[in-house]
Amino acid sequence: MQKLYNNENLIFLAIFGLNLLFLLYSVSNLSISFYEAEIYYEKQNLVSLLANLSCKFFGQNDFALRAPFLLIHFFNSILIYKISKTMLKRKLDRLISVSLYMFLPGVMASAILVNLAGVIIFFTLLAVYFSETRNNIALIITLLVTTAIDKSFVVLYVGAFLYGIYRKNKILSTISFLCFVSALLFYDFDIQGKPKGFFIDTIGVYSAVFSPFLFLFFIYVMYRIWIKERKNLLWFVCISAFCIASLLSLRQRVELDEFLPYAVVSVPLLVRVFFNSYRIRLPRFRTKHTFLVVVVMLFLLINSSFVVFNQILYPLFFKNEPQKHFIYNYDIAKELAQKLKEKQIYSVKAVDSRLGLRLKFYGIKASPNLYMSRIRPQNAKFSIKIYKFDTLVDKFYVF
């Protein structure tokens, strides 16, 4: 057992293997959402390219659709592990850091959904790793490459610019500023419209991504490092993302998928600050810290379980209003397509065009002769009911 513990890389792989099992189980219960179907069929970006290439080689199914993002999640976990090695001296601290990262609700969601979050995390961690290892040329190249990917990297440029000023690195601050300006010129940023407050909504989403108590600790760590501890690129990126998102949310709804990836990468900082505070105290004065860990891990376990075992929530909390379940938009379509095929129906016109695009992924084409709706028409031929744990989730009429 001691020999196994000494093999840090093997433990890392075991942790990732467990994480992967949970993620694969989650994928087995997912259907393609309209947002994902729109990316797959109609968008021309990196995410669409990855999803289409994977389905081309491995077949058009949910596992192939999400495989590239699971792979990116693996690379991101490796980068978190390597960054943790530069910031955390103890093996236990590093393993806790990477485990915490892998099982964050927001990270698990980004690993199984067709979205850009994993890509943002990858290049952000790559930039942080090059910064921690003093590889400035690779860091600058990484920043330049991201300008061709998406506007979401503007937060990375702000963080790198501030870090460059802090470290008196004129080259880094100049390149970061130029990347920031180029993003403003070539991408569309919506900061217009009538001011409305969405600050509470933003805080709520951050809490869901971390789990409530871990999010509170995130705020504490950002503040503590600001006033007391050594600041690195990772901290500048995390604090920039949180401050920008919070300020913008005071006047408009913020696209949080462009900011949240920069928050979850803060895990090594959270672990470092906690153990620094924990270990300077004598054992008899560690009770509060131990209690804090138990509470945080308990809520993290509950939130992460909701991501993995989301189907059981239908009968528990959404029996009367299943449409309010957070997973509903990523559900139903696959089961509906299977039931249609069981009735030898391979083409039907869904009155809900969004549903029609989702069904297209599962081989159900549009038909000019057969229609399907959630509202019962007078000439309905039959109905299709979708159940989850004996709970009626949706009902459709074919006519």
mmCIF file with all atom_site columns, N, CA and C in Angstrom, residues 176-239:
data_model
loop_
_atom_site.group_PDB
_atom_site.id
_atom_site.type_symbol
_atom_site.label_atom_id
_atom_site.label_alt_id
_atom_site.label_comp_id
_atom_site.label_asym_id
_atom_site.label_entity_id
_atom_site.label_seq_id
_atom_site.pdbx_PDB_ins_code
_atom_site.Cartn_x
_atom_site.Cartn_y
_atom_site.Cartn_z
_atom_site.occupancy
_atom_site.B_iso_or_equiv
_atom_site.pdbx_formal_charge
_atom_site.auth_seq_id
_atom_site.auth_comp_id
_atom_site.auth_asym_id
_atom_site.auth_atom_id
_atom_site.pdbx_PDB_model_num
ATOM 1   N N  . SER A 1 176 ? -0.063  41.210 -24.335 1.00 0.00 ? 176 SER A N  1
ATOM 2   C CA . SER A 1 176 ? -1.408  41.001 -23.779 1.00 0.00 ? 176 SER A CA 1
ATOM 3   C C  . SER A 1 176 ? -2.339  42.143 -24.171 1.00 0.00 ? 176 SER A C  1
ATOM 4   N N  . PHE A 1 177 ? -1.830  43.365 -24.120 1.00 0.00 ? 177 PHE A N  1
ATOM 5   C CA . PHE A 1 177 ? -2.639  44.523 -24.499 1.00 0.00 ? 177 PHE A CA 1
ATOM 6   C C  . PHE A 1 177 ? -3.009  44.462 -25.977 1.00 0.00 ? 177 PHE A C  1
ATOM 7   N N  . LEU A 1 178 ? -2.065  44.078 -26.827 1.00 0.00 ? 178 LEU A N  1
ATOM 8   C CA . LEU A 1 178 ? -2.337  43.964 -28.260 1.00 0.00 ? 178 LEU A CA 1
ATOM 9   C C  . LEU A 1 178 ? -3.364  42.863 -28.539 1.00 0.00 ? 178 LEU A C  1
ATOM 10  N N  . CYS A 1 179 ? -3.270  41.756 -27.824 1.00 0.00 ? 179 CYS A N  1
ATOM 11  C CA . CYS A 1 179 ? -4.254  40.677 -27.966 1.00 0.00 ? 179 CYS A CA 1
ATOM 12  C C  . CYS A 1 179 ? -5.638  41.159 -27.537 1.00 0.00 ? 179 CYS A C  1
ATOM 13  N N  . PHE A 1 180 ? -5.684  41.932 -26.466 1.00 0.00 ? 180 PHE A N  1
ATOM 14  C CA . PHE A 1 180 ? -6.943  42.479 -25.970 1.00 0.00 ? 180 PHE A CA 1
ATOM 15  C C  . PHE A 1 180 ? -7.572  43.410 -27.004 1.00 0.00 ? 180 PHE A C  1
ATOM 16  N N  . VAL A 1 181 ? -6.775  44.291 -27.580 1.00 0.00 ? 181 VAL A N  1
ATOM 17  C CA . VAL A 1 181 ? -7.271  45.234 -28.588 1.00 0.00 ? 181 VAL A CA 1
ATOM 18  C C  . VAL A 1 181 ? -7.754  44.491 -29.827 1.00 0.00 ? 181 VAL A C  1
ATOM 19  N N  . SER A 1 182 ? -7.003  43.488 -30.263 1.00 0.00 ? 182 SER A N  1
ATOM 20  C CA . SER A 1 182 ? -7.397  42.715 -31.447 1.00 0.00 ? 182 SER A CA 1
ATOM 21  C C  . SER A 1 182 ? -8.716  41.990 -31.208 1.00 0.00 ? 182 SER A C  1
ATOM 22  N N  . ALA A 1 183 ? -8.927  41.492 -29.988 1.00 0.00 ? 183 ALA A N  1
ATOM 23  C CA . ALA A 1 183 ? -10.192 40.825 -29.663 1.00 0.00 ? 183 ALA A CA 1
ATOM 24  C C  . ALA A 1 183 ? -11.354 41.809 -29.735 1.00 0.00 ? 183 ALA A C  1
ATOM 25  N N  . LEU A 1 184 ? -11.146 43.022 -29.245 1.00 0.00 ? 184 LEU A N  1
ATOM 26  C CA . LEU A 1 184 ? -12.191 44.045 -29.304 1.00 0.00 ? 184 LEU A CA 1
ATOM 27  C C  . LEU A 1 184 ? -12.513 44.433 -30.741 1.00 0.00 ? 184 LEU A C  1
ATOM 28  N N  . LEU A 1 185 ? -11.504 44.426 -31.605 1.00 0.00 ? 185 LEU A N  1
ATOM 29  C CA . LEU A 1 185 ? -11.688 44.838 -32.994 1.00 0.00 ? 185 LEU A CA 1
ATOM 30  C C  . LEU A 1 185 ? -12.366 43.764 -33.839 1.00 0.00 ? 185 LEU A C  1
ATOM 31  N N  . PHE A 1 186 ? -12.008 42.504 -33.606 1.00 0.00 ? 186 PHE A N  1
ATOM 32  C CA . PHE A 1 186 ? -12.458 41.438 -34.499 1.00 0.00 ? 186 PHE A CA 1
ATOM 33  C C  . PHE A 1 186 ? -13.662 40.658 -33.983 1.00 0.00 ? 186 PHE A C  1
ATOM 34  N N  . TYR A 1 187 ? -14.008 40.816 -32.719 1.00 0.00 ? 187 TYR A N  1
ATOM 35  C CA . TYR A 1 187 ? -15.149 40.082 -32.171 1.00 0.00 ? 187 TYR A CA 1
ATOM 36  C C  . TYR A 1 187 ? -16.217 41.057 -31.699 1.00 0.00 ? 187 TYR A C  1
ATOM 37  N N  . ASP A 1 188 ? -17.439 40.550 -31.634 1.00 0.00 ? 188 ASP A N  1
ATOM 38  C CA . ASP A 1 188 ? -18.582 41.369 -31.236 1.00 0.00 ? 188 ASP A CA 1
ATOM 39  C C  . ASP A 1 188 ? -18.816 41.231 -29.738 1.00 0.00 ? 188 ASP A C  1
ATOM 40  N N  . PHE A 1 189 ? -18.727 42.338 -29.015 1.00 0.00 ? 189 PHE A N  1
ATOM 41  C CA . PHE A 1 189 ? -18.990 42.355 -27.580 1.00 0.00 ? 189 PHE A CA 1
ATOM 42  C C  . PHE A 1 189 ? -20.236 43.192 -27.327 1.00 0.00 ? 189 PHE A C  1
ATOM 43  N N  . ASP A 1 190 ? -21.239 42.578 -26.730 1.00 0.00 ? 190 ASP A N  1
ATOM 44  C CA . ASP A 1 190 ? -22.511 43.261 -26.479 1.00 0.00 ? 190 ASP A CA 1
ATOM 45  C C  . ASP A 1 190 ? -22.490 43.915 -25.097 1.00 0.00 ? 190 ASP A C  1
ATOM 46  N N  . ILE A 1 191 ? -22.322 45.225 -25.079 1.00 0.00 ? 191 ILE A N  1
ATOM 47  C CA . ILE A 1 191 ? -22.366 45.967 -23.811 1.00 0.00 ? 191 ILE A CA 1
ATOM 48  C C  . ILE A 1 191 ? -23.379 47.106 -23.926 1.00 0.00 ? 191 ILE A C  1
ATOM 49  N N  . GLN A 1 192 ? -24.380 46.903 -24.786 1.00 0.00 ? 192 GLN A N  1
ATOM 50  C CA . GLN A 1 192 ? -25.402 47.918 -24.993 1.00 0.00 ? 192 GLN A CA 1
ATOM 51  C C  . GLN A 1 192 ? -26.712 47.483 -24.345 1.00 0.00 ? 192 GLN A C  1
ATOM 52  N N  . GLY A 1 193 ? -27.736 48.266 -24.566 1.00 0.00 ? 193 GLY A N  1
ATOM 53  C CA . GLY A 1 193 ? -29.049 47.939 -24.048 1.00 0.00 ? 193 GLY A CA 1
ATOM 54  C C  . GLY A 1 193 ? -29.359 48.644 -22.742 1.00 0.00 ? 193 GLY A C  1
ATOM 55  N N  . LYS A 1 194 ? -30.586 48.476 -22.285 1.00 0.00 ? 194 LYS A N  1
ATOM 56  C CA . LYS A 1 194 ? -31.043 49.104 -21.051 1.00 0.00 ? 194 LYS A CA 1
ATOM 57  C C  . LYS A 1 194 ? -30.420 48.414 -19.844 1.00 0.00 ? 194 LYS A C  1
ATOM 58  N N  . PRO A 1 195 ? -29.795 49.171 -18.947 1.00 0.00 ? 195 PRO A N  1
ATOM 59  C CA . PRO A 1 195 ? -29.146 48.555 -17.777 1.00 0.00 ? 195 PRO A CA 1
ATOM 60  C C  . PRO A 1 195 ? -30.140 47.782 -16.905 1.00 0.00 ? 195 PRO A C  1
ATOM 61  N N  . LYS A 1 196 ? -29.781 46.557 -16.566 1.00 0.00 ? 196 LYS A N  1
ATOM 62  C CA . LYS A 1 196 ? -30.563 45.719 -15.665 1.00 0.00 ? 196 LYS A CA 1
ATOM 63  C C  . LYS A 1 196 ? -29.601 44.988 -14.740 1.00 0.00 ? 196 LYS A C  1
ATOM 64  N N  . GLY A 1 197 ? -30.048 44.700 -13.548 1.00 0.00 ? 197 GLY A N  1
ATOM 65  C CA . GLY A 1 197 ? -29.181 44.048 -12.574 1.00 0.00 ? 197 GLY A CA 1
ATOM 66  C C  . GLY A 1 197 ? -29.319 42.537 -12.591 1.00 0.00 ? 197 GLY A C  1
ATOM 67  N N  . PHE A 1 198 ? -28.218 41.838 -12.818 1.00 0.00 ? 198 PHE A N  1
ATOM 68  C CA . PHE A 1 198 ? -28.205 40.378 -12.791 1.00 0.00 ? 198 PHE A CA 1
ATOM 69  C C  . PHE A 1 198 ? -27.112 39.863 -11.860 1.00 0.00 ? 198 PHE A C  1
ATOM 70  N N  . PHE A 1 199 ? -26.741 40.696 -10.892 1.00 0.00 ? 199 PHE A N  1
ATOM 71  C CA . PHE A 1 199 ? -25.636 40.334 -10.007 1.00 0.00 ? 199 PHE A CA 1
ATOM 72  C C  . PHE A 1 199 ? -25.967 39.084 -9.192  1.00 0.00 ? 199 PHE A C  1
ATOM 73  N N  . ILE A 1 200 ? -27.181 39.013 -8.651  1.00 0.00 ? 200 ILE A N  1
ATOM 74  C CA . ILE A 1 200 ? -27.579 37.864 -7.834  1.00 0.00 ? 200 ILE A CA 1
ATOM 75  C C  . ILE A 1 200 ? -27.573 36.591 -8.676  1.00 0.00 ? 200 ILE A C  1
ATOM 76  N N  . ASP A 1 201 ? -28.052 36.698 -9.925  1.00 0.00 ? 201 ASP A N  1
ATOM 77  C CA . ASP A 1 201 ? -28.034 35.543 -10.826 1.00 0.00 ? 201 ASP A CA 1
ATOM 78  C C  . ASP A 1 201 ? -26.615 35.052 -11.054 1.00 0.00 ? 201 ASP A C  1
ATOM 79  N N  . THR A 1 202 ? -25.698 36.007 -11.245 1.00 0.00 ? 202 THR A N  1
ATOM 80  C CA . THR A 1 202 ? -24.299 35.659 -11.486 1.00 0.00 ? 202 THR A CA 1
ATOM 81  C C  . THR A 1 202 ? -23.700 34.939 -10.284 1.00 0.00 ? 202 THR A C  1
ATOM 82  N N  . ILE A 1 203 ? -23.947 35.462 -9.094  1.00 0.00 ? 203 ILE A N  1
ATOM 83  C CA . ILE A 1 203 ? -23.442 34.830 -7.876  1.00 0.00 ? 203 ILE A CA 1
ATOM 84  C C  . ILE A 1 203 ? -24.037 33.434 -7.711  1.00 0.00 ? 203 ILE A C  1
ATOM 85  N N  . GLY A 1 204 ? -25.312 33.284 -8.060  1.00 0.00 ? 204 GLY A N  1
ATOM 86  C CA . GLY A 1 204 ? -25.967 31.979 -7.962  1.00 0.00 ? 204 GLY A CA 1
ATOM 87  C C  . GLY A 1 204 ? -25.334 30.943 -8.865  1.00 0.00 ? 204 GLY A C  1
ATOM 88  N N  . VAL A 1 205 ? -25.001 31.344 -10.088 1.00 0.00 ? 205 VAL A N  1
ATOM 89  C CA . VAL A 1 205 ? -24.365 30.414 -11.023 1.00 0.00 ? 205 VAL A CA 1
ATOM 90  C C  . VAL A 1 205 ? -22.966 30.048 -10.553 1.00 0.00 ? 205 VAL A C  1
ATOM 91  N N  . TYR A 1 206 ? -22.214 31.026 -10.081 1.00 0.00 ? 206 TYR A N  1
ATOM 92  C CA . TYR A 1 206 ? -20.887 30.740 -9.523  1.00 0.00 ? 206 TYR A CA 1
ATOM 93  C C  . TYR A 1 206 ? -20.993 29.731 -8.378  1.00 0.00 ? 206 TYR A C  1
ATOM 94  N N  . SER A 1 207 ? -21.994 29.900 -7.523  1.00 0.00 ? 207 SER A N  1
ATOM 95  C CA . SER A 1 207 ? -22.188 28.980 -6.397  1.00 0.00 ? 207 SER A CA 1
ATOM 96  C C  . SER A 1 207 ? -22.483 27.570 -6.879  1.00 0.00 ? 207 SER A C  1
ATOM 97  N N  . ALA A 1 208 ? -23.265 27.457 -7.953  1.00 0.00 ? 208 ALA A N  1
ATOM 98  C CA . ALA A 1 208 ? -23.594 26.141 -8.490  1.00 0.00 ? 208 ALA A CA 1
ATOM 99  C C  . ALA A 1 208 ? -22.379 25.473 -9.113  1.00 0.00 ? 208 ALA A C  1
ATOM 100 N N  . VAL A 1 209 ? -21.542 26.255 -9.759  1.00 0.00 ? 209 VAL A N  1
ATOM 101 C CA . VAL A 1 209 ? -20.355 25.710 -10.418 1.00 0.00 ? 209 VAL A CA 1
ATOM 102 C C  . VAL A 1 209 ? -19.348 25.187 -9.405  1.00 0.00 ? 209 VAL A C  1
ATOM 103 N N  . PHE A 1 210 ? -19.188 25.892 -8.295  1.00 0.00 ? 210 PHE A N  1
ATOM 104 C CA . PHE A 1 210 ? -18.240 25.484 -7.258  1.00 0.00 ? 210 PHE A CA 1
ATOM 105 C C  . PHE A 1 210 ? -18.882 24.571 -6.212  1.00 0.00 ? 210 PHE A C  1
ATOM 106 N N  . SER A 1 211 ? -20.084 24.848 -5.816  1.00 0.00 ? 211 SER A N  1
ATOM 107 C CA . SER A 1 211 ? -20.817 24.439 -4.617  1.00 0.00 ? 211 SER A CA 1
ATOM 108 C C  . SER A 1 211 ? -20.738 25.641 -3.679  1.00 0.00 ? 211 SER A C  1
ATOM 109 N N  . PRO A 1 212 ? -21.819 25.926 -2.952  1.00 0.00 ? 212 PRO A N  1
ATOM 110 C CA . PRO A 1 212 ? -21.934 27.203 -2.230  1.00 0.00 ? 212 PRO A CA 1
ATOM 111 C C  . PRO A 1 212 ? -20.777 27.540 -1.298  1.00 0.00 ? 212 PRO A C  1
ATOM 112 N N  . PHE A 1 213 ? -20.391 26.626 -0.430  1.00 0.00 ? 213 PHE A N  1
ATOM 113 C CA . PHE A 1 213 ? -19.357 26.946 0.555   1.00 0.00 ? 213 PHE A CA 1
ATOM 114 C C  . PHE A 1 213 ? -17.976 27.054 -0.077  1.00 0.00 ? 213 PHE A C  1
ATOM 115 N N  . LEU A 1 214 ? -17.734 26.264 -1.105  1.00 0.00 ? 214 LEU A N  1
ATOM 116 C CA . LEU A 1 214 ? -16.449 26.366 -1.793  1.00 0.00 ? 214 LEU A CA 1
ATOM 117 C C  . LEU A 1 214 ? -16.348 27.690 -2.530  1.00 0.00 ? 214 LEU A C  1
ATOM 118 N N  . PHE A 1 215 ? -17.472 28.193 -3.025  1.00 0.00 ? 215 PHE A N  1
ATOM 119 C CA . PHE A 1 215 ? -17.474 29.501 -3.678  1.00 0.00 ? 215 PHE A CA 1
ATOM 120 C C  . PHE A 1 215 ? -17.148 30.610 -2.681  1.00 0.00 ? 215 PHE A C  1
ATOM 121 N N  . LEU A 1 216 ? -17.704 30.517 -1.480  1.00 0.00 ? 216 LEU A N  1
ATOM 122 C CA . LEU A 1 216 ? -17.380 31.500 -0.440  1.00 0.00 ? 216 LEU A CA 1
ATOM 123 C C  . LEU A 1 216 ? -15.890 31.464 -0.109  1.00 0.00 ? 216 LEU A C  1
ATOM 124 N N  . PHE A 1 217 ? -15.333 30.256 -0.082  1.00 0.00 ? 217 PHE A N  1
ATOM 125 C CA . PHE A 1 217 ? -13.902 30.130 0.185   1.00 0.00 ? 217 PHE A CA 1
ATOM 126 C C  . PHE A 1 217 ? -13.087 30.692 -0.980  1.00 0.00 ? 217 PHE A C  1
ATOM 127 N N  . PHE A 1 218 ? -13.592 30.535 -2.197  1.00 0.00 ? 218 PHE A N  1
ATOM 128 C CA . PHE A 1 218 ? -12.949 31.109 -3.384  1.00 0.00 ? 218 PHE A CA 1
ATOM 129 C C  . PHE A 1 218 ? -12.832 32.628 -3.238  1.00 0.00 ? 218 PHE A C  1
ATOM 130 N N  . ILE A 1 219 ? -13.919 33.281 -2.818  1.00 0.00 ? 219 ILE A N  1
ATOM 131 C CA . ILE A 1 219 ? -13.891 34.735 -2.624  1.00 0.00 ? 219 ILE A CA 1
ATOM 132 C C  . ILE A 1 219 ? -12.875 35.107 -1.545  1.00 0.00 ? 219 ILE A C  1
ATOM 133 N N  . TYR A 1 220 ? -12.874 34.342 -0.459  1.00 0.00 ? 220 TYR A N  1
ATOM 134 C CA . TYR A 1 220 ? -11.928 34.610 0.631   1.00 0.00 ? 220 TYR A CA 1
ATOM 135 C C  . TYR A 1 220 ? -10.486 34.484 0.146   1.00 0.00 ? 220 TYR A C  1
ATOM 136 N N  . VAL A 1 221 ? -10.201 33.436 -0.624  1.00 0.00 ? 221 VAL A N  1
ATOM 137 C CA . VAL A 1 221 ? -8.832  33.214 -1.118  1.00 0.00 ? 221 VAL A CA 1
ATOM 138 C C  . VAL A 1 221 ? -8.407  34.328 -2.062  1.00 0.00 ? 221 VAL A C  1
ATOM 139 N N  . MET A 1 222 ? -9.301  34.749 -2.955  1.00 0.00 ? 222 MET A N  1
ATOM 140 C CA . MET A 1 222 ? -8.961  35.832 -3.871  1.00 0.00 ? 222 MET A CA 1
ATOM 141 C C  . MET A 1 222 ? -8.599  37.105 -3.091  1.00 0.00 ? 222 MET A C  1
ATOM 142 N N  . TYR A 1 223 ? -9.382  37.375 -2.048  1.00 0.00 ? 223 TYR A N  1
ATOM 143 C CA . TYR A 1 223 ? -9.125  38.570 -1.227  1.00 0.00 ? 223 TYR A CA 1
ATOM 144 C C  . TYR A 1 223 ? -7.837  38.416 -0.418  1.00 0.00 ? 223 TYR A C  1
ATOM 145 N N  . ARG A 1 224 ? -7.632  37.251 0.175   1.00 0.00 ? 224 ARG A N  1
ATOM 146 C CA . ARG A 1 224 ? -6.445  37.034 1.010   1.00 0.00 ? 224 ARG A CA 1
ATOM 147 C C  . ARG A 1 224 ? -5.162  37.180 0.195   1.00 0.00 ? 224 ARG A C  1
ATOM 148 N N  . ILE A 1 225 ? -5.145  36.592 -0.995  1.00 0.00 ? 225 ILE A N  1
ATOM 149 C CA . ILE A 1 225 ? -3.959  36.709 -1.853  1.00 0.00 ? 225 ILE A CA 1
ATOM 150 C C  . ILE A 1 225 ? -3.745  38.164 -2.253  1.00 0.00 ? 225 ILE A C  1
ATOM 151 N N  . TRP A 1 226 ? -4.824  38.867 -2.476  1.00 0.00 ? 226 TRP A N  1
ATOM 152 C CA . TRP A 1 226 ? -4.743  40.282 -2.856  1.00 0.00 ? 226 TRP A CA 1
ATOM 153 C C  . TRP A 1 226 ? -3.986  41.096 -1.800  1.00 0.00 ? 226 TRP A C  1
ATOM 154 N N  . ILE A 1 227 ? -4.286  40.843 -0.537  1.00 0.00 ? 227 ILE A N  1
ATOM 155 C CA . ILE A 1 227 ? -3.711  41.697 0.508   1.00 0.00 ? 227 ILE A CA 1
ATOM 156 C C  . ILE A 1 227 ? -2.474  41.104 1.182   1.00 0.00 ? 227 ILE A C  1
ATOM 157 N N  . LYS A 1 228 ? -2.238  39.777 1.055   1.00 0.00 ? 228 LYS A N  1
ATOM 158 C CA . LYS A 1 228 ? -1.177  39.181 1.857   1.00 0.00 ? 228 LYS A CA 1
ATOM 159 C C  . LYS A 1 228 ? -0.171  38.324 1.096   1.00 0.00 ? 228 LYS A C  1
ATOM 160 N N  . GLU A 1 229 ? -0.615  37.552 0.106   1.00 0.00 ? 229 GLU A N  1
ATOM 161 C CA . GLU A 1 229 ? 0.236   36.480 -0.406  1.00 0.00 ? 229 GLU A CA 1
ATOM 162 C C  . GLU A 1 229 ? 0.808   36.793 -1.787  1.00 0.00 ? 229 GLU A C  1
ATOM 163 N N  . ARG A 1 230 ? 1.691   35.887 -2.200  1.00 0.00 ? 230 ARG A N  1
ATOM 164 C CA . ARG A 1 230 ? 2.340   36.021 -3.508  1.00 0.00 ? 230 ARG A CA 1
ATOM 165 C C  . ARG A 1 230 ? 1.296   35.882 -4.615  1.00 0.00 ? 230 ARG A C  1
ATOM 166 N N  . LYS A 1 231 ? 1.409   36.755 -5.593  1.00 0.00 ? 231 LYS A N  1
ATOM 167 C CA . LYS A 1 231 ? 0.452   36.760 -6.695  1.00 0.00 ? 231 LYS A CA 1
ATOM 168 C C  . LYS A 1 231 ? 1.119   36.208 -7.948  1.00 0.00 ? 231 LYS A C  1
ATOM 169 N N  . ASN A 1 232 ? 0.424   35.319 -8.640  1.00 0.00 ? 232 ASN A N  1
ATOM 170 C CA . ASN A 1 232 ? 0.931   34.784 -9.898  1.00 0.00 ? 232 ASN A CA 1
ATOM 171 C C  . ASN A 1 232 ? -0.104  35.006 -10.998 1.00 0.00 ? 232 ASN A C  1
ATOM 172 N N  . LEU A 1 233 ? 0.207   34.540 -12.190 1.00 0.00 ? 233 LEU A N  1
ATOM 173 C CA . LEU A 1 233 ? -0.696  34.741 -13.325 1.00 0.00 ? 233 LEU A CA 1
ATOM 174 C C  . LEU A 1 233 ? -2.054  34.105 -13.061 1.00 0.00 ? 233 LEU A C  1
ATOM 175 N N  . LEU A 1 234 ? -2.065  32.942 -12.425 1.00 0.00 ? 234 LEU A N  1
ATOM 176 C CA . LEU A 1 234 ? -3.324  32.260 -12.147 1.00 0.00 ? 234 LEU A CA 1
ATOM 177 C C  . LEU A 1 234 ? -4.249  33.140 -11.308 1.00 0.00 ? 234 LEU A C  1
ATOM 178 N N  . TRP A 1 235 ? -3.711  33.778 -10.291 1.00 0.00 ? 235 TRP A N  1
ATOM 179 C CA . TRP A 1 235 ? -4.539  34.647 -9.453  1.00 0.00 ? 235 TRP A CA 1
ATOM 180 C C  . TRP A 1 235 ? -5.049  35.844 -10.243 1.00 0.00 ? 235 TRP A C  1
ATOM 181 N N  . PHE A 1 236 ? -4.201  36.459 -11.052 1.00 0.00 ? 236 PHE A N  1
ATOM 182 C CA . PHE A 1 236 ? -4.625  37.622 -11.834 1.00 0.00 ? 236 PHE A CA 1
ATOM 183 C C  . PHE A 1 236 ? -5.741  37.258 -12.808 1.00 0.00 ? 236 PHE A C  1
ATOM 184 N N  . VAL A 1 237 ? -5.658  36.079 -13.408 1.00 0.00 ? 237 VAL A N  1
ATOM 185 C CA . VAL A 1 237 ? -6.699  35.648 -14.344 1.00 0.00 ? 237 VAL A CA 1
ATOM 186 C C  . VAL A 1 237 ? -8.008  35.392 -13.599 1.00 0.00 ? 237 VAL A C  1
ATOM 187 N N  . CYS A 1 238 ? -7.939  34.686 -12.477 1.00 0.00 ? 238 CYS A N  1
ATOM 188 C CA . CYS A 1 238 ? -9.145  34.353 -11.706 1.00 0.00 ? 238 CYS A CA 1
ATOM 189 C C  . CYS A 1 238 ? -9.838  35.603 -11.173 1.00 0.00 ? 238 CYS A C  1
ATOM 190 N N  . ILE A 1 239 ? -9.064  36.508 -10.599 1.00 0.00 ? 239 ILE A N  1
ATOM 191 C CA . ILE A 1 239 ? -9.663  37.713 -10.018 1.00 0.00 ? 239 ILE A CA 1
ATOM 192 C C  . ILE A 1 239 ? -10.195 38.635 -11.111 1.00 0.00 ? 239 ILE A C  1
#
